[in-house]
XYZ file of C-alpha atoms in Angstrom:
727
model
C 66.185 9.415 -33.077
C 68.731 12.658 -33.011
C 69.392 14.835 -35.858
C 71.223 18.083 -36.696
C 69.218 21.094 -36.370
C 70.399 24.010 -38.395
C 70.058 27.374 -37.199
C 71.329 29.337 -39.397
C 71.044 33.032 -38.054
C 72.998 31.183 -34.593
C 75.878 34.519 -33.835
C 79.177 32.133 -34.775
C 82.812 34.042 -35.128
C 83.184 35.946 -38.114
C 84.266 34.121 -40.706
C 82.396 30.754 -39.768
C 79.583 28.469 -41.441
C 77.525 26.751 -39.412
C 78.313 23.924 -41.684
C 82.416 24.752 -40.292
C 81.106 23.464 -36.639
C 81.987 19.781 -36.312
C 78.977 17.282 -35.154
C 79.458 17.695 -31.179
C 78.717 22.023 -31.943
C 75.329 21.489 -33.318
C 72.814 22.051 -31.850
C 70.226 18.001 -31.538
C 66.907 17.813 -30.601
C 65.488 14.110 -29.228
C 62.167 12.312 -30.619
C 60.711 9.313 -29.231
C 61.285 6.890 -32.213
C 57.357 5.183 -31.832
C 58.129 2.109 -34.435
C 61.639 1.561 -32.586
C 59.154 0.977 -29.647
C 56.525 -1.105 -30.872
C 59.027 -3.414 -32.190
C 60.714 -3.594 -29.328
C 57.209 -4.693 -27.416
C 56.814 -7.190 -30.398
C 59.764 -8.918 -29.883
C 59.290 -9.365 -25.915
C 56.241 -10.801 -26.873
C 57.825 -13.749 -28.865
C 60.207 -14.118 -25.938
C 58.145 -14.564 -23.618
C 57.938 -17.964 -22.324
C 61.576 -17.857 -22.760
C 61.593 -14.851 -19.861
C 58.654 -16.087 -17.616
C 59.217 -19.920 -17.628
C 61.441 -21.164 -15.431
C 64.105 -24.053 -16.679
C 63.941 -25.362 -20.517
C 62.210 -27.743 -22.660
C 63.998 -31.042 -22.257
C 65.002 -31.998 -25.534
C 68.096 -33.160 -27.378
C 68.894 -30.510 -28.758
C 68.148 -28.610 -25.202
C 70.927 -30.866 -24.430
C 73.131 -30.398 -26.400
C 73.477 -26.638 -25.769
C 73.889 -27.117 -22.200
C 76.168 -29.611 -22.181
C 78.852 -27.738 -23.935
C 77.414 -24.431 -22.016
C 79.229 -26.453 -19.330
C 82.237 -27.329 -20.454
C 82.904 -23.998 -22.203
C 82.255 -21.899 -18.732
C 84.805 -24.898 -16.984
C 87.815 -23.833 -19.523
C 87.034 -20.049 -19.327
C 86.820 -19.975 -15.151
C 89.933 -22.049 -14.784
C 91.258 -19.012 -17.311
C 91.698 -19.832 -20.842
C 90.333 -17.197 -22.344
C 89.574 -19.012 -25.963
C 88.936 -22.382 -25.212
C 89.926 -25.060 -28.494
C 89.547 -27.917 -26.586
C 87.064 -30.065 -25.147
C 88.908 -31.924 -21.957
C 84.970 -33.682 -20.633
C 84.057 -34.787 -23.940
C 83.807 -38.202 -25.966
C 83.954 -39.854 -22.802
C 86.415 -37.651 -21.277
C 89.043 -38.199 -23.589
C 88.641 -35.290 -24.824
C 87.816 -33.604 -28.011
C 89.319 -30.687 -30.949
C 85.219 -29.980 -31.161
C 86.405 -25.940 -30.056
C 88.922 -26.000 -33.188
C 86.526 -26.443 -35.997
C 83.204 -25.651 -34.683
C 82.053 -21.982 -34.793
C 82.134 -20.807 -31.371
C 80.018 -17.788 -30.517
C 76.810 -19.353 -29.235
C 79.031 -21.403 -26.714
C 81.615 -19.172 -25.982
C 78.047 -16.957 -25.167
C 76.757 -19.385 -23.133
C 79.849 -19.794 -20.798
C 81.168 -16.459 -20.248
C 77.861 -15.627 -19.382
C 77.497 -18.231 -17.039
C 80.870 -16.970 -15.917
C 80.311 -13.400 -15.554
C 76.483 -13.581 -14.040
C 76.903 -16.671 -11.995
C 74.086 -18.676 -13.443
C 72.778 -22.177 -14.081
C 73.731 -23.073 -17.727
C 69.832 -23.310 -18.160
C 69.956 -19.827 -17.205
C 73.157 -18.750 -19.609
C 71.417 -20.690 -22.320
C 67.885 -19.612 -21.990
C 69.169 -16.050 -21.780
C 71.520 -16.443 -25.184
C 68.457 -17.651 -26.985
C 66.361 -15.108 -25.735
C 68.854 -12.385 -27.304
C 69.097 -13.995 -30.564
C 65.663 -14.347 -30.929
C 64.584 -10.794 -29.989
C 68.701 -8.903 -31.310
C 67.218 -11.565 -34.541
C 64.250 -8.913 -34.859
C 65.465 -5.863 -34.007
C 67.643 -6.396 -37.289
C 65.139 -7.195 -39.494
C 63.421 -3.599 -38.487
C 66.362 -2.001 -38.944
C 67.901 -3.469 -42.082
C 64.283 -2.859 -43.794
C 63.632 0.118 -42.584
C 66.985 1.601 -44.172
C 65.625 0.434 -47.627
C 61.205 0.022 -47.083
C 60.526 1.676 -43.990
C 58.140 1.473 -40.698
C 56.212 0.278 -42.334
C 57.626 -2.416 -44.166
C 59.643 -2.882 -41.346
C 57.476 -3.696 -38.966
C 55.429 -5.915 -41.296
C 59.002 -8.370 -41.949
C 60.315 -8.099 -39.049
C 56.472 -9.878 -37.428
C 57.042 -12.116 -40.361
C 60.179 -13.334 -39.345
C 58.956 -13.202 -35.604
C 56.045 -14.792 -35.550
C 56.678 -18.025 -38.652
C 56.278 -21.118 -36.308
C 60.075 -21.897 -37.400
C 61.834 -19.116 -35.073
C 58.491 -19.067 -32.526
C 58.173 -22.630 -31.947
C 60.558 -25.205 -34.100
C 63.714 -23.644 -33.377
C 63.968 -22.412 -29.464
C 61.343 -24.431 -27.966
C 61.696 -27.957 -30.455
C 64.970 -28.688 -31.358
C 66.766 -25.744 -29.084
C 69.549 -24.789 -32.719
C 70.766 -21.865 -30.044
C 74.119 -21.938 -33.068
C 71.266 -21.354 -35.628
C 69.524 -18.789 -34.180
C 72.271 -16.828 -33.336
C 73.812 -16.995 -37.521
C 70.046 -15.695 -38.211
C 70.834 -13.083 -35.666
C 73.980 -12.212 -36.917
C 73.207 -12.227 -41.381
C 70.659 -9.477 -40.552
C 72.941 -7.419 -38.751
C 75.185 -8.263 -41.306
C 72.579 -6.637 -43.875
C 72.415 -3.819 -42.414
C 75.667 -2.963 -41.281
C 76.782 -2.744 -44.725
C 73.547 -1.105 -45.656
C 74.539 1.851 -43.408
C 78.074 2.030 -45.244
C 76.550 1.570 -48.494
C 74.604 5.478 -47.629
C 76.840 7.470 -44.628
C 80.693 5.735 -45.591
C 81.256 6.380 -41.668
C 83.846 5.109 -40.319
C 82.523 3.438 -37.197
C 80.035 1.757 -39.810
C 83.144 0.193 -41.397
C 84.297 -1.189 -37.522
C 80.065 -2.152 -37.540
C 80.011 -4.063 -40.527
C 83.655 -5.795 -39.965
C 82.730 -6.942 -36.280
C 78.690 -8.039 -38.168
C 80.496 -9.995 -40.703
C 83.486 -11.218 -37.979
C 80.889 -12.436 -35.567
C 78.537 -14.463 -38.609
C 81.281 -16.092 -39.316
C 81.903 -17.655 -36.184
C 78.000 -18.107 -35.267
C 77.675 -21.641 -37.068
C 79.203 -24.517 -39.243
C 78.665 -24.708 -42.384
C 75.470 -22.363 -42.457
C 77.930 -19.377 -42.236
C 78.922 -20.134 -45.716
C 75.624 -20.486 -46.817
C 75.025 -17.007 -45.663
C 77.667 -15.279 -46.483
C 76.756 -16.506 -49.664
C 74.108 -15.055 -49.837
C 75.481 -11.279 -48.263
C 77.557 -11.548 -51.100
C 74.424 -11.510 -53.469
C 72.842 -9.445 -52.179
C 76.524 -7.044 -52.977
C 76.476 -7.474 -56.199
C 72.775 -7.242 -57.225
C 72.850 -3.729 -55.587
C 76.139 -3.329 -57.358
C 74.697 -3.958 -60.675
C 71.948 -2.069 -59.904
C 73.295 1.127 -58.656
C 75.917 1.045 -61.021
C 78.793 1.525 -58.003
C 81.660 3.065 -58.997
C 85.400 1.182 -58.515
C 85.678 3.313 -55.350
C 82.453 1.680 -53.972
C 83.514 -1.391 -54.539
C 87.314 -1.224 -53.303
C 85.174 0.018 -50.164
C 83.034 -3.166 -50.220
C 85.857 -5.732 -50.786
C 87.780 -3.427 -47.870
C 85.055 -3.920 -45.129
C 84.422 -8.138 -46.283
C 88.389 -8.401 -46.392
C 88.504 -6.983 -42.986
C 85.562 -8.518 -41.257
C 86.859 -12.127 -42.283
C 90.305 -11.692 -41.494
C 89.605 -10.173 -38.741
C 87.523 -13.891 -38.286
C 90.752 -15.829 -38.753
C 91.451 -16.884 -35.152
C 88.367 -19.517 -36.255
C 88.498 -20.021 -39.849
C 91.909 -20.393 -40.698
C 93.045 -23.126 -38.459
C 89.345 -25.226 -39.515
C 90.992 -25.274 -42.593
C 93.832 -26.259 -42.912
C 93.873 -28.891 -39.912
C 91.018 -30.434 -41.139
C 93.045 -33.236 -41.929
C 93.672 -33.919 -37.689
C 90.249 -35.090 -37.595
C 87.266 -37.482 -38.887
C 84.119 -37.921 -38.234
C 82.585 -41.010 -36.914
C 78.824 -41.246 -37.497
C 76.315 -42.655 -34.471
C 74.947 -44.247 -36.969
C 75.723 -46.699 -39.969
C 72.277 -45.127 -41.946
C 72.738 -41.890 -42.777
C 70.618 -38.876 -41.678
C 70.670 -36.614 -45.133
C 68.416 -39.177 -45.850
C 65.415 -38.670 -42.833
C 65.291 -34.920 -42.981
C 63.645 -34.392 -47.103
C 61.323 -31.993 -46.915
C 57.814 -32.205 -48.931
C 56.232 -28.895 -50.373
C 53.179 -30.004 -48.884
C 54.950 -30.064 -45.419
C 56.246 -26.841 -46.125
C 53.391 -24.977 -46.954
C 50.806 -26.084 -44.537
C 49.201 -24.843 -41.201
C 51.148 -24.719 -38.658
C 49.525 -28.411 -35.991
C 47.082 -27.453 -33.124
C 49.877 -28.035 -30.958
C 48.903 -31.558 -27.693
C 49.048 -29.948 -24.828
C 49.468 -34.029 -23.604
C 52.529 -33.712 -25.362
C 55.337 -33.558 -24.157
C 58.217 -33.497 -26.691
C 55.982 -32.986 -30.056
C 57.111 -34.174 -33.354
C 59.479 -31.011 -35.435
C 57.459 -30.178 -38.093
C 59.054 -28.273 -41.577
C 56.011 -25.662 -42.414
C 56.981 -22.594 -42.727
C 53.520 -20.649 -42.682
C 51.222 -19.579 -44.619
C 51.836 -15.987 -43.954
C 55.607 -16.198 -45.134
C 54.725 -17.288 -48.414
C 51.667 -16.542 -49.015
C 53.039 -12.211 -48.639
C 55.336 -13.155 -50.010
C 53.005 -14.139 -53.298
C 50.551 -10.967 -52.686
C 53.833 -8.847 -52.587
C 55.468 -9.861 -55.556
C 51.788 -9.709 -58.087
C 50.732 -6.241 -55.430
C 54.644 -5.176 -57.305
C 53.914 -5.894 -60.193
C 50.248 -4.311 -61.192
C 51.811 -0.869 -59.203
C 54.943 -0.487 -61.415
C 53.126 -2.185 -64.553
C 50.741 0.365 -63.979
C 53.156 3.088 -64.196
C 54.604 1.688 -67.664
C 53.935 3.590 -70.360
C 52.166 2.055 -72.701
C 53.654 2.425 -76.555
C 51.064 3.914 -78.372
C 51.854 2.671 -81.784
C 49.275 0.618 -83.506
C 50.832 -1.885 -83.636
C 49.013 -5.848 -82.200
C 48.493 -6.394 -79.068
C 51.236 -9.352 -78.608
C 53.730 -7.282 -79.636
C 52.291 -4.146 -77.396
C 52.639 -7.007 -74.302
C 55.548 -7.085 -74.864
C 56.757 -3.990 -75.687
C 55.553 -2.745 -72.171
C 56.860 -5.715 -70.031
C 60.572 -4.469 -71.362
C 59.699 -0.662 -70.381
C 58.250 -2.904 -66.965
C 62.388 -4.098 -66.717
C 63.311 -0.875 -67.469
C 61.277 1.856 -65.209
C 60.504 -0.615 -61.813
C 62.385 0.952 -59.113
C 65.579 0.056 -57.727
C 64.371 -1.022 -54.705
C 61.776 -3.227 -55.534
C 64.828 -4.555 -57.636
C 66.268 -5.953 -54.841
C 63.708 -7.191 -52.895
C 63.662 -9.113 -56.282
C 67.006 -10.846 -55.392
C 65.377 -11.877 -52.201
C 61.860 -13.754 -53.087
C 64.552 -15.907 -55.932
C 67.154 -16.018 -53.096
C 64.111 -17.672 -50.637
C 62.700 -19.499 -53.766
C 66.235 -21.106 -54.636
C 66.539 -23.188 -51.635
C 62.702 -23.729 -51.366
C 63.524 -25.806 -54.069
C 66.585 -27.114 -52.871
C 65.083 -28.265 -49.254
C 62.653 -30.435 -51.104
C 63.074 -34.311 -52.649
C 64.088 -32.555 -56.412
C 67.835 -31.672 -54.764
C 68.261 -35.301 -53.259
C 71.110 -35.870 -55.515
C 73.227 -32.683 -54.488
C 72.233 -33.785 -50.327
C 73.741 -37.152 -50.974
C 76.458 -35.365 -52.460
C 77.005 -33.283 -48.930
C 79.899 -34.085 -46.936
C 78.603 -35.403 -43.304
C 80.478 -32.934 -41.197
C 80.120 -29.768 -41.239
C 76.293 -31.412 -40.513
C 73.480 -29.504 -42.823
C 70.406 -30.403 -43.364
C 67.746 -29.169 -45.392
C 65.186 -28.298 -42.963
C 68.069 -25.626 -41.234
C 67.159 -23.727 -44.560
C 63.670 -23.376 -43.299
C 65.026 -19.918 -41.153
C 66.601 -18.475 -44.510
C 63.421 -19.502 -46.448
C 61.501 -17.016 -43.939
C 64.182 -13.934 -44.361
C 63.999 -14.191 -47.926
C 60.056 -14.201 -48.063
C 59.611 -11.800 -45.251
C 62.214 -9.078 -46.856
C 60.197 -9.906 -50.413
C 56.561 -9.062 -48.570
C 57.818 -5.975 -47.184
C 56.967 -4.930 -49.207
C 53.049 -4.728 -49.170
C 54.241 -2.218 -45.981
C 55.813 -0.078 -48.441
C 53.435 -0.279 -51.469
C 51.356 0.760 -48.300
C 53.198 4.275 -46.903
C 53.167 5.584 -51.085
C 49.200 5.777 -50.424
C 48.136 8.411 -51.774
C 45.855 8.804 -48.810
C 48.098 7.085 -45.283
C 45.085 6.260 -43.379
C 44.762 3.859 -45.787
C 47.903 3.091 -45.882
C 47.984 2.824 -42.030
C 45.068 0.197 -41.992
C 46.820 -1.977 -45.025
C 49.061 -2.761 -42.568
C 47.663 -2.837 -39.144
C 45.316 -5.796 -41.223
C 48.251 -7.069 -42.587
C 50.004 -7.714 -38.834
C 46.449 -9.072 -37.478
C 46.792 -11.810 -40.133
C 50.658 -12.587 -39.520
C 49.143 -12.994 -35.435
C 45.987 -14.678 -36.196
C 47.769 -17.757 -37.588
C 50.905 -17.550 -35.186
C 48.123 -17.833 -32.256
C 48.011 -22.365 -32.032
C 51.678 -21.963 -31.863
C 52.098 -18.988 -28.559
C 50.541 -20.687 -25.750
C 53.356 -23.444 -25.719
C 52.967 -26.862 -23.699
C 54.155 -27.342 -20.625
C 57.509 -29.318 -21.001
C 59.539 -31.209 -18.719
C 62.451 -29.224 -16.750
C 65.572 -29.945 -18.024
C 67.709 -31.672 -15.152
C 70.426 -29.724 -13.493
C 74.173 -30.711 -15.707
C 77.767 -30.651 -14.417
C 80.725 -32.480 -15.831
C 79.183 -35.997 -14.294
C 76.191 -35.763 -16.417
C 78.061 -35.475 -19.165
C 79.144 -38.273 -18.841
C 76.367 -40.514 -17.698
C 74.606 -39.168 -20.571
C 77.452 -40.142 -23.474
C 77.053 -43.272 -21.523
C 73.226 -43.797 -21.908
C 73.990 -42.721 -25.576
C 73.419 -39.198 -25.849
C 76.056 -37.750 -28.230
C 75.241 -34.764 -26.232
C 79.004 -33.962 -25.783
C 79.682 -33.834 -29.423
C 76.951 -34.250 -32.275
C 73.408 -35.636 -32.420
C 75.085 -37.501 -34.997
C 78.216 -38.496 -34.295
C 81.808 -38.066 -32.649
C 84.588 -35.793 -34.288
C 87.264 -37.957 -33.264
C 91.200 -37.677 -33.803
C 93.064 -38.680 -36.970
C 94.760 -41.510 -34.485
C 92.233 -42.387 -32.284
C 90.504 -45.385 -34.960
C 87.448 -45.654 -32.739
C 85.887 -44.125 -29.419
C 87.243 -46.142 -26.512
C 84.735 -47.298 -24.081
C 84.572 -45.429 -20.672
C 87.465 -45.880 -18.441
C 85.060 -47.160 -15.230
C 88.539 -45.458 -13.236
C 88.208 -42.174 -15.097
C 84.336 -42.393 -14.096
C 85.279 -42.581 -10.325
C 87.810 -39.707 -10.347
C 84.436 -37.555 -12.047
C 82.084 -39.259 -9.352
C 84.577 -37.954 -6.364
C 85.123 -34.760 -7.692
C 88.875 -35.246 -8.043
C 89.553 -36.112 -11.844
C 92.027 -38.303 -12.696
C 93.239 -38.409 -16.515
C 95.835 -41.304 -15.542
C 95.759 -44.620 -16.759
C 96.288 -46.805 -13.760
C 95.168 -50.018 -14.523
C 98.384 -51.527 -15.870
C 101.149 -49.193 -13.716
C 103.634 -51.717 -12.145
C 103.180 -51.897 -8.705
C 106.836 -49.944 -7.898
C 105.447 -46.688 -9.738
C 104.094 -43.424 -8.009
C 102.292 -41.546 -10.024
C 100.296 -38.354 -7.912
C 98.343 -35.648 -9.768
C 99.285 -32.178 -8.579
C 97.202 -29.768 -10.773
C 94.265 -31.015 -13.240
C 92.841 -28.087 -15.804
C 90.831 -28.274 -18.680
C 94.173 -27.848 -20.951
C 96.880 -28.804 -18.739
C 98.547 -31.861 -16.048
C 100.298 -31.694 -13.417
C 102.222 -35.048 -12.263
C 105.104 -36.324 -10.183
C 106.260 -40.087 -11.348
C 108.542 -42.153 -8.824
C 109.786 -44.722 -11.158
C 112.481 -47.671 -10.304
C 113.086 -47.667 -13.817
C 111.592 -46.520 -17.002
C 108.117 -46.666 -18.377
C 105.527 -45.670 -20.779
C 103.000 -43.544 -18.962
C 98.964 -43.154 -21.055
C 96.845 -40.202 -20.416
C 93.671 -41.031 -20.452
C 93.224 -38.395 -23.119
C 93.668 -37.871 -26.562
C 96.484 -36.647 -28.308
C 95.818 -34.029 -30.547
C 98.004 -31.661 -32.304
C 98.928 -29.065 -29.660
C 99.993 -31.107 -27.023
C 103.334 -30.585 -25.575
C 104.493 -32.176 -22.877
C 107.214 -30.930 -20.997
C 109.341 -33.379 -18.037
C 111.585 -31.959 -15.324
C 110.992 -28.690 -17.599
C 112.685 -29.460 -20.966
C 110.452 -30.378 -24.005
C 109.216 -34.635 -24.436
C 107.649 -36.144 -27.259
C 104.403 -36.896 -26.763
C 102.957 -40.619 -28.492
C 100.021 -42.037 -29.136
C 98.183 -45.812 -28.230
C 97.812 -46.714 -31.823
C 94.435 -48.089 -31.510
C 92.868 -45.937 -28.876
C 94.866 -42.342 -29.700
C 95.351 -41.822 -25.657
C 98.644 -39.497 -25.138
C 101.939 -41.641 -23.745
C 104.944 -40.035 -22.522
C 107.689 -41.804 -21.656
C 109.140 -41.410 -17.981
C 112.939 -41.953 -17.538
C 113.333 -43.773 -14.167
C 113.869 -41.699 -11.231
C 111.892 -38.832 -9.599
C 110.554 -36.444 -11.848
C 107.932 -33.412 -12.610
C 105.808 -33.510 -15.889
C 103.180 -31.090 -17.633
C 101.270 -31.509 -20.142
C 99.315 -28.737 -21.816
C 97.213 -27.484 -24.761
C 99.664 -24.760 -27.000
C 99.243 -23.346 -30.801
C 100.028 -24.586 -33.608
C 101.424 -22.947 -36.069
C 98.082 -22.098 -38.316
C 96.690 -20.911 -34.443
C 99.660 -18.420 -34.345
C 99.499 -16.977 -38.210
C 95.415 -17.022 -37.443
C 96.178 -14.773 -34.199
C 98.497 -12.473 -36.262
C 95.926 -11.877 -38.927
C 93.082 -11.440 -36.449
C 94.772 -8.606 -35.087
C 97.158 -6.867 -37.662
C 93.197 -6.902 -39.486
C 91.582 -5.282 -36.294
C 93.902 -2.201 -36.518
C 93.672 -1.521 -40.324
C 89.962 -1.358 -39.220
C 90.828 0.509 -36.546
C 92.764 2.862 -37.814
C 91.277 3.159 -41.131
C 87.743 3.625 -39.515
C 89.731 6.845 -37.158
C 90.819 8.604 -40.717
C 87.285 8.224 -42.500
C 86.126 9.448 -39.398
C 87.977 12.531 -39.096
C 87.739 13.315 -42.631
C 83.931 13.104 -42.664
C 83.614 15.053 -39.589
C 84.166 18.522 -41.716
C 81.024 17.975 -43.524
C 77.906 18.280 -43.440
C 75.913 14.979 -42.355
C 73.988 12.751 -45.024
C 71.374 11.840 -45.354
C 69.738 8.515 -44.247
C 67.605 6.247 -46.517
C 65.590 5.882 -43.332
C 61.966 7.229 -44.804
C 60.491 9.205 -41.949
C 59.475 6.742 -39.935
C 58.394 9.045 -37.345
C 56.053 10.824 -38.717
C 54.539 8.517 -41.181
C 53.419 5.999 -38.586
C 50.348 7.966 -37.003
C 50.539 6.798 -33.170
C 47.175 5.544 -33.359
C 48.455 3.380 -35.772
C 51.162 2.356 -33.491
C 49.246 1.419 -30.490
C 47.054 -0.266 -31.653
C 49.848 -2.793 -32.729
C 50.843 -3.031 -29.651
C 47.523 -4.045 -27.974
C 47.262 -6.199 -30.848
C 50.075 -8.068 -29.523
C 50.113 -7.624 -26.634
C 46.479 -8.862 -26.156
C 47.215 -11.792 -29.290
C 50.200 -13.171 -27.553
C 48.962 -12.793 -24.063
C 45.271 -14.552 -25.233
C 46.585 -18.316 -26.193
C 48.690 -18.068 -23.239
C 45.369 -16.825 -20.830
C 42.961 -19.451 -22.538
C 45.217 -22.151 -23.908
C 41.993 -24.718 -24.905
C 40.940 -22.492 -27.471
C 44.151 -22.570 -29.623
C 45.289 -26.597 -28.611
C 44.159 -29.913 -27.949
C 43.956 -31.875 -25.333
C 44.016 -36.107 -26.232
C 42.777 -38.584 -23.856
C 45.154 -40.550 -22.090
C 46.032 -43.781 -24.475
C 45.699 -42.427 -27.204
C 47.478 -41.400 -29.601
C 45.894 -40.154 -32.814
C 48.294 -39.934 -35.320
C 49.324 -43.698 -35.044
C 47.874 -46.664 -36.347
C 47.332 -49.789 -34.097
C 46.626 -48.476 -31.331
C 47.867 -51.158 -28.543
C 47.163 -50.172 -25.119
C 49.378 -52.123 -22.779
C 51.223 -51.352 -19.535
C 54.599 -52.951 -18.559
C 56.773 -53.734 -15.284
C 53.382 -50.596 -13.808
C 55.839 -47.527 -15.318
C 55.659 -47.405 -19.039
C 52.931 -48.080 -21.253
C 53.427 -49.112 -24.966
C 50.098 -46.894 -26.194
C 50.361 -48.240 -30.629
C 52.213 -49.147 -33.173
C 52.386 -47.437 -36.803
C 54.230 -50.165 -39.631
C 55.884 -48.509 -42.892
C 55.851 -49.326 -45.695
C 51.902 -51.503 -44.928
C 52.585 -53.410 -48.636
C 53.344 -56.937 -48.241
C 55.946 -57.501 -47.775
C 59.022 -59.726 -49.257
C 62.122 -61.398 -47.700
C 65.267 -58.581 -47.726
C 62.628 -55.691 -47.467
C 63.266 -53.297 -44.993
C 60.968 -52.313 -42.383
C 59.864 -49.439 -40.218
C 57.816 -49.949 -36.547
C 57.333 -47.000 -34.894
C 56.402 -47.011 -30.783
C 54.339 -45.298 -29.369
C 55.207 -44.829 -24.755
C 54.126 -43.264 -22.257
C 55.881 -43.183 -18.689
C 53.149 -43.670 -16.394
C 55.274 -41.684 -13.468
C 58.690 -39.728 -13.255
C 61.667 -40.411 -12.728
C 62.474 -43.791 -13.999
C 65.269 -45.699 -14.770
C 66.629 -45.912 -18.511
C 64.727 -47.807 -21.092
C 66.179 -49.096 -24.021
C 64.648 -50.595 -27.408
């Protein structure tokens, strides 16, 4: 941590004082920020499995992320700096997914693969590890500015070691966009807090960029998170009584960040009628994800090391809701004792009412701010339960949002609320007792996380390339679009079957998008160049023909024949692109270009970025002549004893290593052929390669004609490298 040391006795030129010197001329002194170093260690322990273990868990979510990393990297490698079209998705016919889906997580994985030249699995792993670690550091930085280092260490630990963040999202679901969205939201809170505290030019740039990356991090979770950010700013405006100048400043930063991200949201908004969502199943997936109160408040399950793909859980973690509730009670009692009672001779009920009114008037603004996060977390908690089933049924199927997507948001809100225990510990008269209290709370967080840290062994995700993506789609994995369905151009009535000739061209690594099944014998079509967003052909024909390309026609595709603009048509049912080619020898080029909303969006982004840069430089030049403002951070370096910090480091290093060195203490291993969660054991061997172990039947009451019957089968593969089995 750096700060300016004011040397008033220094010899300066006549007429100048030390405050007249620019910041770069003042002497600075460096100190080690021990609290920040402890936070780095805590974050490394949380992401350690991603660092040391090879491969990734072979889950549907991970397959989706790896497939998108492959597709994005292919476009970037071909020179398309910002792809809007995924040419190899949807059986190779192409998909406009990048035009509508928040691109940041997939762009980062693709760019990392291109720059570092690693496998797509390693690129996904690197971005996921960064999202986890950066989320913890962002939570730490935001809370420390508000309530000190004690509270920051506690909030960041609760967030990182909650079941949803340390286990479910990265390993069971492979939800990279969700993790990155959490990090961007916490980064936005910290950046806007710096703007409110310091009003520096570089803080304005940081807050604008943080909001912009939040917009492009996750669809549609970004809308929920930005709503929470607006609510927090509005809450601050009320409790801090902002001036109109402060409101205008925050509105400028918010509008600038939104305008910078216009390159994504503006085309997605104005071109939303050009696509439609085709679900993979007739049954709504929203009803499958209703969360019960008991599940969210339950203890995390004990990991079975015999399970290769453990089931998803919806528990928040006892430290998340337990410490948040304890913090609210502690804040109430702490401030209640400091609220002066009414000393008039009145009844007990009137005295209680008078003291309650005084409590609301005298409670510190910092605790009121924490109350906002507690209330938002409670609202999200109710929305995730069956009490809000009617709202979820009215939610559109695209973009997909489910109740389990709200669980990390609840963790964030209640972690901030629980941080008030650290704030109160820092206010204790005896600082040693406060340090012991915080250390005890960190022990509680780690103890509840120990059963989740061993990480049962996962089968490595197989190598992925464009051919693998097509094969997975033919096997029923919708990895190229979404697990629940496909985003198709409006002209496509249904996703066509995979073309055998197109599949053969992928296998031969000479991709040919020309439909040659019905070409006349006298017509010759040669592929000169194939690129992710461009096709160059040479056509020789004695008669005018309609040439079909195995690519969906979508706004932005443009064609030229011998350098002249040509009209592109669509097949009535399949939506494939049709080129009307006159007789003779012709050179044809088809490329994916821009549209009016996309061009306008890039213009808005460029102008907004330039305005933010100019305003920030102006602010920095004006404020550099003023003495530096006092930071709202409490003395984090000196408020924590070094012994406490060393204990916290040893606690998390030893605690994180113990379950991985001795996993049998914290996990179980079920015997082969036994499924504990099933009601009926039914061991049967089929063809010597796959076993049917057990089954469940729901409902178990008496059935009548027309009733729905749900049967769950439990299988075990006897050996790897199995052929594809379908039920």
